[in-house]
Amino acid sequence: MGPSVERNVLTVKAERLASDLKDTEMIAAERPRGVFSRQLFRGDNLDTDRVKAEYDAGVLRLTIPVSEQAKPHKIEIAHNVRMPDLEEAWVAAQDTPGGAGKFLRKYAAFTLLVIDEWLLDRPTESMRGMLLELMERRYGETSTVFCTQYSQKDWHQRLGSGVHADAIMDRIIHNTVWVETGTYNMREQTALASA
């Protein structure tokens, strides 16, 4: 079978035969036999013309060379955090030497950061400073999703209406897609469905 590249997605297909599985330990999530495929989203730094896929004794090995101009870096995919938990983690990080910088590097590194219950409580001055620095590090580099019951026009006030609020909003509102979900309440719908 083998690899194919289409629209920035590398797909590898192979077939696992029952005979390949003799005397091997299997991961429970893997199917014991049959056709399977894996998809990897590739960046511009992969040399997909030289991708090699080898399948032997139940093990699929991929060789994906990185192009010469690529710089190695760690990619963190996605992270979902509630705003109250984010604030609690920030307070704890400040109590550790070097913890604030480590906290900011961690949350700035996620390709997608989802902040649920955004502005549920008004952030403290320390939290506003952290949000400004975090949004600055993420701006134009990664994506952030804000889940909230407040409309965008109320955010500035809930952020304290000061200079920090101006700066935070400036880094959020430009280059943004707004999705209004209306009054639909998912918890209410699932409660009705299970009743």
XYZ file of C-alpha atoms in Angstrom:
195
model
C 0.000 0.000 0.000
C 2.076 3.016 1.103
C 2.071 6.773 1.621
C 0.268 9.513 -0.309
C 0.161 13.281 0.137
C -2.900 15.367 -0.662
C -3.740 18.874 0.575
C -1.070 18.983 3.259
C -2.137 15.602 4.727
C 0.128 12.576 4.643
C -1.895 9.348 4.590
C -0.226 6.004 5.141
C -2.180 2.852 4.375
C -1.054 -0.668 5.109
C -2.534 -4.080 5.722
C -1.962 -6.118 8.838
C -2.356 -9.835 8.304
C -3.126 -12.281 11.090
C 0.153 -14.068 10.312
C 2.066 -10.857 11.202
C 0.853 -11.068 14.774
C 2.325 -14.367 15.880
C 4.384 -14.012 19.069
C 3.990 -10.216 19.221
C 2.459 -8.071 21.914
C -0.290 -5.782 20.662
C -1.493 -2.435 21.882
C -5.128 -2.875 22.863
C -6.309 -0.011 20.658
C -4.862 -1.528 17.482
C -6.957 -3.779 15.313
C -5.542 -7.307 15.091
C -5.756 -7.516 11.297
C -7.155 -5.801 8.235
C -6.505 -2.577 6.370
C -5.694 0.512 8.413
C -4.531 4.019 7.688
C -2.911 6.854 9.586
C -3.120 10.530 8.696
C -0.509 13.094 9.652
C -0.911 16.787 8.920
C 2.340 17.986 7.483
C 3.920 21.393 7.568
C 5.935 23.081 4.876
C 9.099 21.752 6.469
C 8.597 18.112 5.405
C 10.152 16.668 2.286
C 7.182 14.521 1.247
C 8.780 13.388 -2.006
C 11.138 11.216 0.045
C 8.634 9.661 2.489
C 9.200 5.947 2.989
C 6.807 3.505 4.637
C 7.940 0.032 5.652
C 5.669 -2.579 7.193
C 7.241 -5.620 8.796
C 5.998 -8.061 11.446
C 3.126 -5.864 12.571
C 5.178 -2.662 12.820
C 4.748 0.319 10.507
C 7.870 2.472 10.228
C 7.684 5.893 8.619
C 10.700 7.818 7.464
C 9.718 11.442 6.854
C 12.765 13.574 6.073
C 12.685 17.195 7.169
C 13.634 19.668 4.449
C 16.988 21.410 4.769
C 15.580 24.850 5.626
C 13.330 23.588 8.432
C 14.134 24.419 12.025
C 13.370 21.732 14.592
C 10.778 22.748 17.164
C 8.369 21.119 19.568
C 4.713 21.198 18.587
C 2.011 21.039 21.237
C -1.384 20.399 19.665
C -4.334 21.516 21.785
C -5.233 22.286 25.354
C -8.593 23.035 26.955
C -8.672 24.931 30.258
C -11.376 26.646 32.310
C -10.613 30.284 33.138
C -10.852 29.649 36.927
C -8.373 26.757 36.566
C -6.064 28.928 34.452
C -6.068 31.582 37.182
C -5.396 28.967 39.869
C -2.472 27.581 37.850
C -1.126 31.127 37.370
C -1.245 31.847 41.119
C 0.546 28.547 41.845
C 3.178 29.256 39.162
C 4.045 32.593 40.749
C 4.927 30.841 44.019
C 7.686 28.850 42.304
C 11.050 30.354 41.255
C 10.919 30.684 37.460
C 7.356 29.388 37.502
C 5.765 32.416 35.823
C 8.035 32.147 32.776
C 7.533 28.396 32.559
C 3.752 28.876 32.803
C 3.744 31.435 29.966
C 5.984 29.288 27.748
C 3.721 26.275 28.309
C 0.463 28.034 27.457
C 1.999 30.015 24.583
C 3.250 26.789 22.947
C -0.131 25.147 22.328
C -1.143 25.337 18.676
C -4.744 25.634 19.863
C -5.670 26.894 23.325
C -9.340 26.751 24.345
C -10.236 28.938 27.338
C -13.661 27.956 28.652
C -15.729 30.156 30.985
C -13.792 33.183 29.683
C -14.286 36.187 32.005
C -16.706 34.282 34.251
C -15.062 36.178 37.118
C -13.324 39.531 36.699
C -9.574 38.866 36.521
C -7.243 40.324 39.149
C -4.527 42.810 38.188
C -1.949 39.995 38.207
C -4.182 37.857 35.994
C -4.701 40.754 33.548
C -0.932 41.170 33.294
C -0.550 37.457 32.591
C -3.343 37.514 29.983
C -1.664 40.437 28.214
C 1.676 38.634 28.088
C 0.053 35.347 27.020
C -1.988 37.000 24.239
C 1.136 38.860 23.080
C 3.072 35.593 22.799
C 0.215 33.829 20.991
C -0.744 36.727 18.678
C -0.198 35.808 15.038
C 1.494 32.523 15.986
C -1.206 30.220 17.361
C -4.989 30.026 17.743
C -7.036 30.734 20.848
C -10.730 29.942 21.347
C -12.641 31.884 24.002
C -15.866 30.241 25.224
C -18.039 32.650 27.203
C -21.564 33.736 28.012
C -20.587 37.396 27.645
C -20.831 39.237 24.344
C -17.650 40.747 22.962
C -18.847 44.291 23.770
C -18.742 43.415 27.512
C -15.215 42.011 27.533
C -13.403 45.342 27.910
C -15.358 46.218 31.048
C -14.907 42.723 32.531
C -11.155 43.036 31.899
C -11.051 46.147 34.099
C -11.572 48.900 31.459
C -7.977 50.129 31.830
C -4.787 50.048 29.794
C -4.403 46.281 30.294
C -7.951 45.773 28.990
C -7.166 47.910 25.912
C -3.985 45.966 25.192
C -5.558 42.529 25.741
C -8.542 43.356 23.530
C -6.216 44.769 20.859
C -4.504 41.375 20.635
C -7.800 39.477 20.555
C -10.148 41.411 18.254
C -7.860 41.787 15.229
C -7.632 38.755 12.947
C -10.528 37.045 14.771
C -13.502 34.953 13.713
C -16.547 35.467 15.967
C -19.056 32.625 16.300
C -22.287 33.506 18.087
C -24.137 30.392 19.267
C -27.250 32.220 20.439
C -29.219 30.940 23.409
C -28.739 27.220 22.686
C -27.734 25.445 25.912
C -26.008 22.098 25.368
C -26.331 21.033 29.024
C -30.083 21.603 28.861
C -30.349 19.588 25.648
C -28.386 16.618 26.999
C -30.432 16.675 30.236
C -33.682 16.574 28.242
C -32.368 13.754 26.051
C -31.369 11.603 29.025
C -34.620 12.193 30.965
